[in-house]
Amino acid sequence: MTTSGNYQKTDGNDHDKLHLSDDMSSTFAIVDICAGGDLLLHVEHYNNVQVYRVSMAVLRKASAYFDVLLDPNKFSEGAAVQKQLQELTRSHANVASVPTSDLPHVSISDCGQVPNAKISESAFKLFLNILHDSATSVCMPHTHSIAILALIADRFDATGPISLYVRNSGWKKKKARPEYNRNSDVHIELLRRQKLLIGLLLGFQDWVFQYSSELIYQGSEKWKSDLTDVEGEAPWWYLPNGVEGTYLKGLQAASKGQIDDFRGTISPS
């Protein structure tokens, strides 16, 4: 959904703020991803709402999802944004001089399979920062955070830039900090599954082979006890594209000494 004129700037110390003036009374801080950005991205995931100032050109180049959504010839969102920007260029010297409240905005209400309690402003902000600046520098995050980043990238069809960033950051070669300081079988498997999911989504074939083999050889607590309530059914407990079921077949293959042949059938999606 794209609308214009729904935001009104309000006073704020640390951030510009916007107020949805139609039928919503909440006030949201604007996160400046691109200071001269020409678009406001209103992201709502469950009850978590964030607003970002971004560059439409950058989003379209980095994300096939946004390229289609913001195409004025394909979706009403793109047509509405284009029309409003044309009007703004006639009344302002450049986009950077346009008041934030006058910028067009696009609303996103589905961030994909990111677990309810796990989506955070920092995860989506990092995603957008990477798209806008591949040299973005952050402290090495938890494996869990990279898994969330990969899920967001997959949702918006922007895995290429995120995969390249993770590779170039050297994160894969480092011993990433686990989110949990526990040594139980479930939490060891959690880290293994998160890395496998990252491998599947970001195209790290070496990780797909390594952690799929470990799951096959070590087994899964989920397969033993059907952990249906683990982490609100987070995607790493229900691996995509039928992979979870494939592993069960892999257990049979492994028991027959056919694991090398089986591993060759698994590749990143």
PDB file of C-alpha atoms in Angstrom:
ATOM      1  CA  MET A   1       0.000   0.000   0.000  1.00  0.00           C
ATOM      2  CA  THR A   2       1.353   3.405  -0.981  1.00  0.00           C
ATOM      3  CA  THR A   3       0.012   6.667   0.315  1.00  0.00           C
ATOM      4  CA  SER A   4       1.141  10.251   0.388  1.00  0.00           C
ATOM      5  CA  GLY A   5       0.585  13.057   2.841  1.00  0.00           C
ATOM      6  CA  ASN A   6      -0.230  10.703   5.711  1.00  0.00           C
ATOM      7  CA  TYR A   7       2.829  11.667   7.706  1.00  0.00           C
ATOM      8  CA  GLN A   8       3.250  14.852   9.679  1.00  0.00           C
ATOM      9  CA  LYS A   9       6.602  15.778  11.164  1.00  0.00           C
ATOM     10  CA  THR A  10       6.588  16.256  14.902  1.00  0.00           C
ATOM     11  CA  ASP A  11       9.271  17.557  17.237  1.00  0.00           C
ATOM     12  CA  GLY A  12      11.899  15.115  18.449  1.00  0.00           C
ATOM     13  CA  ASN A  13      15.363  15.246  19.962  1.00  0.00           C
ATOM     14  CA  ASP A  14      17.154  12.259  18.428  1.00  0.00           C
ATOM     15  CA  HIS A  15      15.126  11.572  15.302  1.00  0.00           C
ATOM     16  CA  ASP A  16      12.655  13.173  12.971  1.00  0.00           C
ATOM     17  CA  LYS A  17       9.252  11.742  13.748  1.00  0.00           C
ATOM     18  CA  LEU A  18       6.182  11.099  11.667  1.00  0.00           C
ATOM     19  CA  HIS A  19       2.567  10.877  12.604  1.00  0.00           C
ATOM     20  CA  LEU A  20       0.029   8.887  10.637  1.00  0.00           C
ATOM     21  CA  SER A  21      -2.757  11.426  10.460  1.00  0.00           C
ATOM     22  CA  ASP A  22      -5.556   9.410   8.830  1.00  0.00           C
ATOM     23  CA  ASP A  23      -6.718   6.589  11.069  1.00  0.00           C
ATOM     24  CA  MET A  24      -3.636   5.885  13.155  1.00  0.00           C
ATOM     25  CA  SER A  25      -2.447   7.913  16.096  1.00  0.00           C
ATOM     26  CA  SER A  26       0.982   6.351  16.703  1.00  0.00           C
ATOM     27  CA  THR A  27       4.175   8.340  16.290  1.00  0.00           C
ATOM     28  CA  PHE A  28       7.219   6.690  14.763  1.00  0.00           C
ATOM     29  CA  ALA A  29      10.864   7.727  14.611  1.00  0.00           C
ATOM     30  CA  ILE A  30      12.376   7.945  11.144  1.00  0.00           C
ATOM     31  CA  VAL A  31      15.624   6.054  10.678  1.00  0.00           C
ATOM     32  CA  ASP A  32      17.778   7.806   8.070  1.00  0.00           C
ATOM     33  CA  ILE A  33      19.310   5.065   5.951  1.00  0.00           C
ATOM     34  CA  CYS A  34      19.882   7.569   3.158  1.00  0.00           C
ATOM     35  CA  ALA A  35      19.829  11.212   4.229  1.00  0.00           C
ATOM     36  CA  GLY A  36      18.784  12.402   0.761  1.00  0.00           C
ATOM     37  CA  GLY A  37      16.445   9.485   0.193  1.00  0.00           C
ATOM     38  CA  ASP A  38      13.309   9.963  -1.879  1.00  0.00           C
ATOM     39  CA  LEU A  39      11.121   7.327  -0.224  1.00  0.00           C
ATOM     40  CA  LEU A  40       9.834   6.411   3.225  1.00  0.00           C
ATOM     41  CA  LEU A  41       9.619   2.704   3.883  1.00  0.00           C
ATOM     42  CA  HIS A  42       7.008   1.896   6.523  1.00  0.00           C
ATOM     43  CA  VAL A  43       7.714  -1.620   7.803  1.00  0.00           C
ATOM     44  CA  GLU A  44       5.296  -3.431  10.078  1.00  0.00           C
ATOM     45  CA  HIS A  45       5.969  -6.938  11.346  1.00  0.00           C
ATOM     46  CA  TYR A  46       3.321  -8.088  13.798  1.00  0.00           C
ATOM     47  CA  ASN A  47       3.108  -5.117  16.197  1.00  0.00           C
ATOM     48  CA  ASN A  48       6.597  -3.791  15.520  1.00  0.00           C
ATOM     49  CA  VAL A  49       6.566  -0.665  13.303  1.00  0.00           C
ATOM     50  CA  GLN A  50       9.642   1.045  11.851  1.00  0.00           C
ATOM     51  CA  VAL A  51       9.992   3.862   9.304  1.00  0.00           C
ATOM     52  CA  TYR A  52      13.100   4.314   7.161  1.00  0.00           C
ATOM     53  CA  ARG A  53      14.165   7.013   4.720  1.00  0.00           C
ATOM     54  CA  VAL A  54      15.699   5.198   1.764  1.00  0.00           C
ATOM     55  CA  SER A  55      16.724   5.594  -1.861  1.00  0.00           C
ATOM     56  CA  MET A  56      14.226   4.106  -4.278  1.00  0.00           C
ATOM     57  CA  ALA A  57      16.928   3.601  -6.916  1.00  0.00           C
ATOM     58  CA  VAL A  58      19.082   1.620  -4.488  1.00  0.00           C
ATOM     59  CA  LEU A  59      16.191  -0.594  -3.414  1.00  0.00           C
ATOM     60  CA  ARG A  60      15.223  -1.331  -7.003  1.00  0.00           C
ATOM     61  CA  LYS A  61      18.781  -2.200  -7.987  1.00  0.00           C
ATOM     62  CA  ALA A  62      19.454  -4.449  -4.995  1.00  0.00           C
ATOM     63  CA  SER A  63      16.088  -6.166  -4.584  1.00  0.00           C
ATOM     64  CA  ALA A  64      14.001  -7.846  -7.273  1.00  0.00           C
ATOM     65  CA  TYR A  65      11.013  -7.518  -4.941  1.00  0.00           C
ATOM     66  CA  PHE A  66      11.290  -3.737  -4.711  1.00  0.00           C
ATOM     67  CA  ASP A  67      12.187  -3.448  -8.377  1.00  0.00           C
ATOM     68  CA  VAL A  68       8.802  -4.909  -9.285  1.00  0.00           C
ATOM     69  CA  LEU A  69       6.842  -3.198  -6.512  1.00  0.00           C
ATOM     70  CA  LEU A  70       8.185   0.255  -7.411  1.00  0.00           C
ATOM     71  CA  ASP A  71       7.888  -0.182 -11.181  1.00  0.00           C
ATOM     72  CA  PRO A  72       5.341   2.479 -12.259  1.00  0.00           C
ATOM     73  CA  ASN A  73       4.247   0.236 -15.117  1.00  0.00           C
ATOM     74  CA  LYS A  74       3.489  -2.804 -12.979  1.00  0.00           C
ATOM     75  CA  PHE A  75       2.056  -1.758  -9.624  1.00  0.00           C
ATOM     76  CA  SER A  76      -0.020   1.137  -8.339  1.00  0.00           C
ATOM     77  CA  GLU A  77       2.600   1.676  -5.629  1.00  0.00           C
ATOM     78  CA  GLY A  78       5.251   2.476  -8.196  1.00  0.00           C
ATOM     79  CA  ALA A  79       2.934   4.670 -10.240  1.00  0.00           C
ATOM     80  CA  ALA A  80       1.863   6.658  -7.177  1.00  0.00           C
ATOM     81  CA  VAL A  81       5.444   7.162  -6.015  1.00  0.00           C
ATOM     82  CA  GLN A  82       6.561   8.291  -9.460  1.00  0.00           C
ATOM     83  CA  LYS A  83       3.697  10.763  -9.751  1.00  0.00           C
ATOM     84  CA  GLN A  84       4.366  12.321  -6.368  1.00  0.00           C
ATOM     85  CA  LEU A  85       8.118  12.586  -6.987  1.00  0.00           C
ATOM     86  CA  GLN A  86       7.471  14.342 -10.297  1.00  0.00           C
ATOM     87  CA  GLU A  87       5.288  16.864  -8.487  1.00  0.00           C
ATOM     88  CA  LEU A  88       7.940  17.371  -5.813  1.00  0.00           C
ATOM     89  CA  THR A  89      10.700  18.030  -8.354  1.00  0.00           C
ATOM     90  CA  ARG A  90       8.650  20.859  -9.788  1.00  0.00           C
ATOM     91  CA  SER A  91       8.411  22.599  -6.415  1.00  0.00           C
ATOM     92  CA  HIS A  92      11.838  21.804  -4.911  1.00  0.00           C
ATOM     93  CA  ALA A  93      15.396  22.211  -6.136  1.00  0.00           C
ATOM     94  CA  ASN A  94      16.185  18.572  -5.321  1.00  0.00           C
ATOM     95  CA  VAL A  95      14.830  15.644  -3.342  1.00  0.00           C
ATOM     96  CA  ALA A  96      17.136  16.339  -0.399  1.00  0.00           C
ATOM     97  CA  SER A  97      15.330  19.653   0.163  1.00  0.00           C
ATOM     98  CA  VAL A  98      11.899  18.032   0.311  1.00  0.00           C
ATOM     99  CA  PRO A  99      10.436  17.991   3.842  1.00  0.00           C
ATOM    100  CA  THR A 100      10.336  14.471   5.182  1.00  0.00           C
ATOM    101  CA  SER A 101       6.595  14.699   5.713  1.00  0.00           C
ATOM    102  CA  ASP A 102       6.053  15.314   1.986  1.00  0.00           C
ATOM    103  CA  LEU A 103       7.911  12.262   0.723  1.00  0.00           C
ATOM    104  CA  PRO A 104       5.928   9.351  -0.718  1.00  0.00           C
ATOM    105  CA  HIS A 105       5.864   6.206   1.333  1.00  0.00           C
ATOM    106  CA  VAL A 106       5.373   2.508   0.801  1.00  0.00           C
ATOM    107  CA  SER A 107       4.040   0.214   3.505  1.00  0.00           C
ATOM    108  CA  ILE A 108       5.374  -3.318   3.978  1.00  0.00           C
ATOM    109  CA  SER A 109       3.427  -5.593   6.297  1.00  0.00           C
ATOM    110  CA  ASP A 110       5.170  -8.925   5.737  1.00  0.00           C
ATOM    111  CA  CYS A 111       8.827  -9.485   6.582  1.00  0.00           C
ATOM    112  CA  GLY A 112       8.644 -13.165   5.753  1.00  0.00           C
ATOM    113  CA  GLN A 113       9.317 -16.108   8.047  1.00  0.00           C
ATOM    114  CA  VAL A 114      11.171 -14.100  10.669  1.00  0.00           C
ATOM    115  CA  PRO A 115       9.973 -15.394  14.075  1.00  0.00           C
ATOM    116  CA  ASN A 116       7.590 -13.038  15.855  1.00  0.00           C
ATOM    117  CA  ALA A 117       9.788 -12.306  18.834  1.00  0.00           C
ATOM    118  CA  LYS A 118      12.988 -12.144  16.818  1.00  0.00           C
ATOM    119  CA  ILE A 119      12.437  -9.327  14.331  1.00  0.00           C
ATOM    120  CA  SER A 120      14.174  -6.192  15.531  1.00  0.00           C
ATOM    121  CA  GLU A 121      14.868  -2.709  14.266  1.00  0.00           C
ATOM    122  CA  SER A 122      18.585  -3.464  14.195  1.00  0.00           C
ATOM    123  CA  ALA A 123      18.131  -6.490  11.879  1.00  0.00           C
ATOM    124  CA  PHE A 124      16.106  -4.651   9.253  1.00  0.00           C
ATOM    125  CA  LYS A 125      18.221  -1.527   9.622  1.00  0.00           C
ATOM    126  CA  LEU A 126      21.364  -3.580   8.958  1.00  0.00           C
ATOM    127  CA  PHE A 127      19.685  -5.118   5.903  1.00  0.00           C
ATOM    128  CA  LEU A 128      18.886  -1.694   4.458  1.00  0.00           C
ATOM    129  CA  ASN A 129      22.312  -0.280   5.372  1.00  0.00           C
ATOM    130  CA  ILE A 130      24.041  -3.111   3.516  1.00  0.00           C
ATOM    131  CA  LEU A 131      21.901  -2.519   0.425  1.00  0.00           C
ATOM    132  CA  HIS A 132      22.763   1.181   0.483  1.00  0.00           C
ATOM    133  CA  ASP A 133      26.440   0.797   1.393  1.00  0.00           C
ATOM    134  CA  SER A 134      28.271  -2.513   0.996  1.00  0.00           C
ATOM    135  CA  ALA A 135      31.091  -1.072   3.123  1.00  0.00           C
ATOM    136  CA  THR A 136      28.795  -0.867   6.155  1.00  0.00           C
ATOM    137  CA  SER A 137      30.830  -1.927   9.174  1.00  0.00           C
ATOM    138  CA  VAL A 138      29.300  -3.642  12.198  1.00  0.00           C
ATOM    139  CA  CYS A 139      30.591  -5.738  15.060  1.00  0.00           C
ATOM    140  CA  MET A 140      30.479  -9.439  14.295  1.00  0.00           C
ATOM    141  CA  PRO A 141      26.904 -10.435  15.138  1.00  0.00           C
ATOM    142  CA  HIS A 142      25.554 -13.635  16.585  1.00  0.00           C
ATOM    143  CA  THR A 143      24.938 -16.499  14.184  1.00  0.00           C
ATOM    144  CA  HIS A 144      21.292 -15.991  15.064  1.00  0.00           C
ATOM    145  CA  SER A 145      21.414 -12.409  13.771  1.00  0.00           C
ATOM    146  CA  ILE A 146      22.936 -13.516  10.461  1.00  0.00           C
ATOM    147  CA  ALA A 147      20.171 -16.117  10.121  1.00  0.00           C
ATOM    148  CA  ILE A 148      17.563 -13.379  10.647  1.00  0.00           C
ATOM    149  CA  LEU A 149      19.361 -11.196   8.098  1.00  0.00           C
ATOM    150  CA  ALA A 150      19.311 -14.064   5.587  1.00  0.00           C
ATOM    151  CA  LEU A 151      15.575 -14.592   6.133  1.00  0.00           C
ATOM    152  CA  ILE A 152      14.856 -10.907   5.516  1.00  0.00           C
ATOM    153  CA  ALA A 153      17.037 -10.936   2.393  1.00  0.00           C
ATOM    154  CA  ASP A 154      15.232 -14.011   1.110  1.00  0.00           C
ATOM    155  CA  ARG A 155      11.833 -12.384   1.682  1.00  0.00           C
ATOM    156  CA  PHE A 156      12.767  -9.333  -0.383  1.00  0.00           C
ATOM    157  CA  ASP A 157      14.730 -11.230  -3.021  1.00  0.00           C
ATOM    158  CA  ALA A 158      17.990  -9.508  -2.149  1.00  0.00           C
ATOM    159  CA  THR A 159      20.167 -12.441  -1.113  1.00  0.00           C
ATOM    160  CA  GLY A 160      22.920 -11.529  -3.585  1.00  0.00           C
ATOM    161  CA  PRO A 161      24.090  -8.312  -1.872  1.00  0.00           C
ATOM    162  CA  ILE A 162      23.712  -9.846   1.590  1.00  0.00           C
ATOM    163  CA  SER A 163      25.642 -12.978   0.625  1.00  0.00           C
ATOM    164  CA  LEU A 164      28.446 -10.863  -0.828  1.00  0.00           C
ATOM    165  CA  TYR A 165      28.550  -8.699   2.285  1.00  0.00           C
ATOM    166  CA  VAL A 166      28.764 -11.678   4.645  1.00  0.00           C
ATOM    167  CA  ARG A 167      31.539 -13.200   2.537  1.00  0.00           C
ATOM    168  CA  ASN A 168      33.525  -9.954   2.307  1.00  0.00           C
ATOM    169  CA  SER A 169      33.095  -9.186   6.007  1.00  0.00           C
ATOM    170  CA  GLY A 170      35.029 -12.326   6.858  1.00  0.00           C
ATOM    171  CA  TRP A 171      32.247 -13.450   9.168  1.00  0.00           C
ATOM    172  CA  LYS A 172      32.184 -16.966   7.708  1.00  0.00           C
ATOM    173  CA  LYS A 173      35.841 -17.470   8.556  1.00  0.00           C
ATOM    174  CA  LYS A 174      35.473 -16.292  12.132  1.00  0.00           C
ATOM    175  CA  LYS A 175      34.103 -18.183  15.067  1.00  0.00           C
ATOM    176  CA  ALA A 176      30.803 -16.356  15.374  1.00  0.00           C
ATOM    177  CA  ARG A 177      29.434 -15.917  18.851  1.00  0.00           C
ATOM    178  CA  PRO A 178      26.483 -18.214  19.579  1.00  0.00           C
ATOM    179  CA  GLU A 179      23.428 -16.464  20.930  1.00  0.00           C
ATOM    180  CA  TYR A 180      23.103 -18.987  23.730  1.00  0.00           C
ATOM    181  CA  ASN A 181      25.806 -19.822  26.242  1.00  0.00           C
ATOM    182  CA  ARG A 182      24.528 -23.325  26.728  1.00  0.00           C
ATOM    183  CA  ASN A 183      25.880 -26.726  25.894  1.00  0.00           C
ATOM    184  CA  SER A 184      22.721 -28.826  25.632  1.00  0.00           C
ATOM    185  CA  ASP A 185      22.100 -30.986  22.586  1.00  0.00           C
ATOM    186  CA  VAL A 186      19.180 -28.767  21.555  1.00  0.00           C
ATOM    187  CA  HIS A 187      21.253 -25.575  21.575  1.00  0.00           C
ATOM    188  CA  ILE A 188      24.181 -27.206  19.791  1.00  0.00           C
ATOM    189  CA  GLU A 189      21.721 -28.314  17.143  1.00  0.00           C
ATOM    190  CA  LEU A 190      20.197 -24.823  17.049  1.00  0.00           C
ATOM    191  CA  LEU A 191      23.529 -23.289  16.018  1.00  0.00           C
ATOM    192  CA  ARG A 192      24.068 -26.053  13.464  1.00  0.00           C
ATOM    193  CA  ARG A 193      20.629 -25.522  11.954  1.00  0.00           C
ATOM    194  CA  GLN A 194      20.981 -21.748  11.813  1.00  0.00           C
ATOM    195  CA  LYS A 195      24.256 -22.081   9.901  1.00  0.00           C
ATOM    196  CA  LEU A 196      22.661 -24.596   7.561  1.00  0.00           C
ATOM    197  CA  LEU A 197      19.768 -22.224   6.889  1.00  0.00           C
ATOM    198  CA  ILE A 198      22.234 -19.397   6.210  1.00  0.00           C
ATOM    199  CA  GLY A 199      24.043 -21.674   3.782  1.00  0.00           C
ATOM    200  CA  LEU A 200      20.829 -22.573   1.968  1.00  0.00           C
ATOM    201  CA  LEU A 201      19.581 -18.984   1.670  1.00  0.00           C
ATOM    202  CA  LEU A 202      22.868 -17.215   0.930  1.00  0.00           C
ATOM    203  CA  GLY A 203      24.392 -19.870  -1.302  1.00  0.00           C
ATOM    204  CA  PHE A 204      27.230 -21.060   0.959  1.00  0.00           C
ATOM    205  CA  GLN A 205      27.516 -24.555  -0.451  1.00  0.00           C
ATOM    206  CA  ASP A 206      30.342 -25.550   1.877  1.00  0.00           C
ATOM    207  CA  TRP A 207      28.107 -24.845   4.867  1.00  0.00           C
ATOM    208  CA  VAL A 208      25.230 -26.747   3.311  1.00  0.00           C
ATOM    209  CA  PHE A 209      27.434 -29.806   2.959  1.00  0.00           C
ATOM    210  CA  GLN A 210      29.084 -29.451   6.370  1.00  0.00           C
ATOM    211  CA  TYR A 211      26.026 -28.879   8.499  1.00  0.00           C
ATOM    212  CA  SER A 212      23.722 -31.181   6.573  1.00  0.00           C
ATOM    213  CA  SER A 213      26.257 -33.954   7.114  1.00  0.00           C
ATOM    214  CA  GLU A 214      26.455 -33.145  10.823  1.00  0.00           C
ATOM    215  CA  LEU A 215      22.684 -33.281  11.127  1.00  0.00           C
ATOM    216  CA  ILE A 216      22.545 -36.594   9.326  1.00  0.00           C
ATOM    217  CA  TYR A 217      25.301 -38.164  11.398  1.00  0.00           C
ATOM    218  CA  GLN A 218      24.368 -36.623  14.762  1.00  0.00           C
ATOM    219  CA  GLY A 219      20.615 -36.775  14.329  1.00  0.00           C
ATOM    220  CA  SER A 220      18.075 -34.211  15.465  1.00  0.00           C
ATOM    221  CA  GLU A 221      16.343 -33.665  18.773  1.00  0.00           C
ATOM    222  CA  LYS A 222      13.357 -32.547  16.702  1.00  0.00           C
ATOM    223  CA  TRP A 223      13.192 -35.894  14.928  1.00  0.00           C
ATOM    224  CA  LYS A 224      13.456 -37.712  18.242  1.00  0.00           C
ATOM    225  CA  SER A 225      10.823 -35.757  20.164  1.00  0.00           C
ATOM    226  CA  ASP A 226       9.041 -33.594  17.558  1.00  0.00           C
ATOM    227  CA  LEU A 227       9.885 -30.233  19.123  1.00  0.00           C
ATOM    228  CA  THR A 228       6.786 -28.524  17.738  1.00  0.00           C
ATOM    229  CA  ASP A 229       6.941 -25.512  20.054  1.00  0.00           C
ATOM    230  CA  VAL A 230      10.636 -24.723  19.759  1.00  0.00           C
ATOM    231  CA  GLU A 231      11.139 -20.968  19.272  1.00  0.00           C
ATOM    232  CA  GLY A 232       7.649 -20.480  17.881  1.00  0.00           C
ATOM    233  CA  GLU A 233       8.393 -22.845  14.967  1.00  0.00           C
ATOM    234  CA  ALA A 234      11.363 -20.805  13.740  1.00  0.00           C
ATOM    235  CA  PRO A 235      12.360 -21.611  10.140  1.00  0.00           C
ATOM    236  CA  TRP A 236      15.641 -23.282  11.125  1.00  0.00           C
ATOM    237  CA  TRP A 237      13.590 -25.990  12.819  1.00  0.00           C
ATOM    238  CA  TYR A 238      11.571 -26.496   9.621  1.00  0.00           C
ATOM    239  CA  LEU A 239      14.172 -26.163   6.881  1.00  0.00           C
ATOM    240  CA  PRO A 240      12.798 -24.903   3.534  1.00  0.00           C
ATOM    241  CA  ASN A 241      12.154 -26.548   0.173  1.00  0.00           C
ATOM    242  CA  GLY A 242      11.529 -29.995   1.600  1.00  0.00           C
ATOM    243  CA  VAL A 243      15.059 -30.227   2.994  1.00  0.00           C
ATOM    244  CA  GLU A 244      13.820 -31.408   6.387  1.00  0.00           C
ATOM    245  CA  GLY A 245      12.245 -34.449   4.790  1.00  0.00           C
ATOM    246  CA  THR A 246      15.302 -34.976   2.623  1.00  0.00           C
ATOM    247  CA  TYR A 247      17.406 -35.380   5.746  1.00  0.00           C
ATOM    248  CA  LEU A 248      15.240 -38.206   6.956  1.00  0.00           C
ATOM    249  CA  LYS A 249      15.997 -40.012   3.699  1.00  0.00           C
ATOM    250  CA  GLY A 250      19.626 -39.095   4.236  1.00  0.00           C
ATOM    251  CA  LEU A 251      19.638 -40.947   7.536  1.00  0.00           C
ATOM    252  CA  GLN A 252      18.719 -44.094   5.667  1.00  0.00           C
ATOM    253  CA  ALA A 253      21.375 -43.425   3.038  1.00  0.00           C
ATOM    254  CA  ALA A 254      23.996 -42.815   5.713  1.00  0.00           C
ATOM    255  CA  SER A 255      23.164 -46.094   7.420  1.00  0.00           C
ATOM    256  CA  LYS A 256      23.900 -47.855   4.132  1.00  0.00           C
ATOM    257  CA  GLY A 257      27.207 -46.090   3.607  1.00  0.00           C
ATOM    258  CA  GLN A 258      25.827 -43.893   0.816  1.00  0.00           C
ATOM    259  CA  ILE A 259      26.296 -40.515   2.528  1.00  0.00           C
ATOM    260  CA  ASP A 260      28.709 -39.118  -0.107  1.00  0.00           C
ATOM    261  CA  ASP A 261      26.220 -39.752  -2.884  1.00  0.00           C
ATOM    262  CA  PHE A 262      23.406 -38.274  -0.830  1.00  0.00           C
ATOM    263  CA  ARG A 263      25.303 -35.075   0.032  1.00  0.00           C
ATOM    264  CA  GLY A 264      25.623 -34.344  -3.670  1.00  0.00           C
ATOM    265  CA  THR A 265      21.837 -34.039  -3.946  1.00  0.00           C
ATOM    266  CA  ILE A 266      21.677 -31.114  -1.513  1.00  0.00           C
ATOM    267  CA  SER A 267      22.412 -27.638  -2.839  1.00  0.00           C
ATOM    268  CA  PRO A 268      21.468 -24.085  -1.847  1.00  0.00           C
ATOM    269  CA  SER A 269      18.062 -22.923  -3.061  1.00  0.00           C
TER     270      SER A 269
END
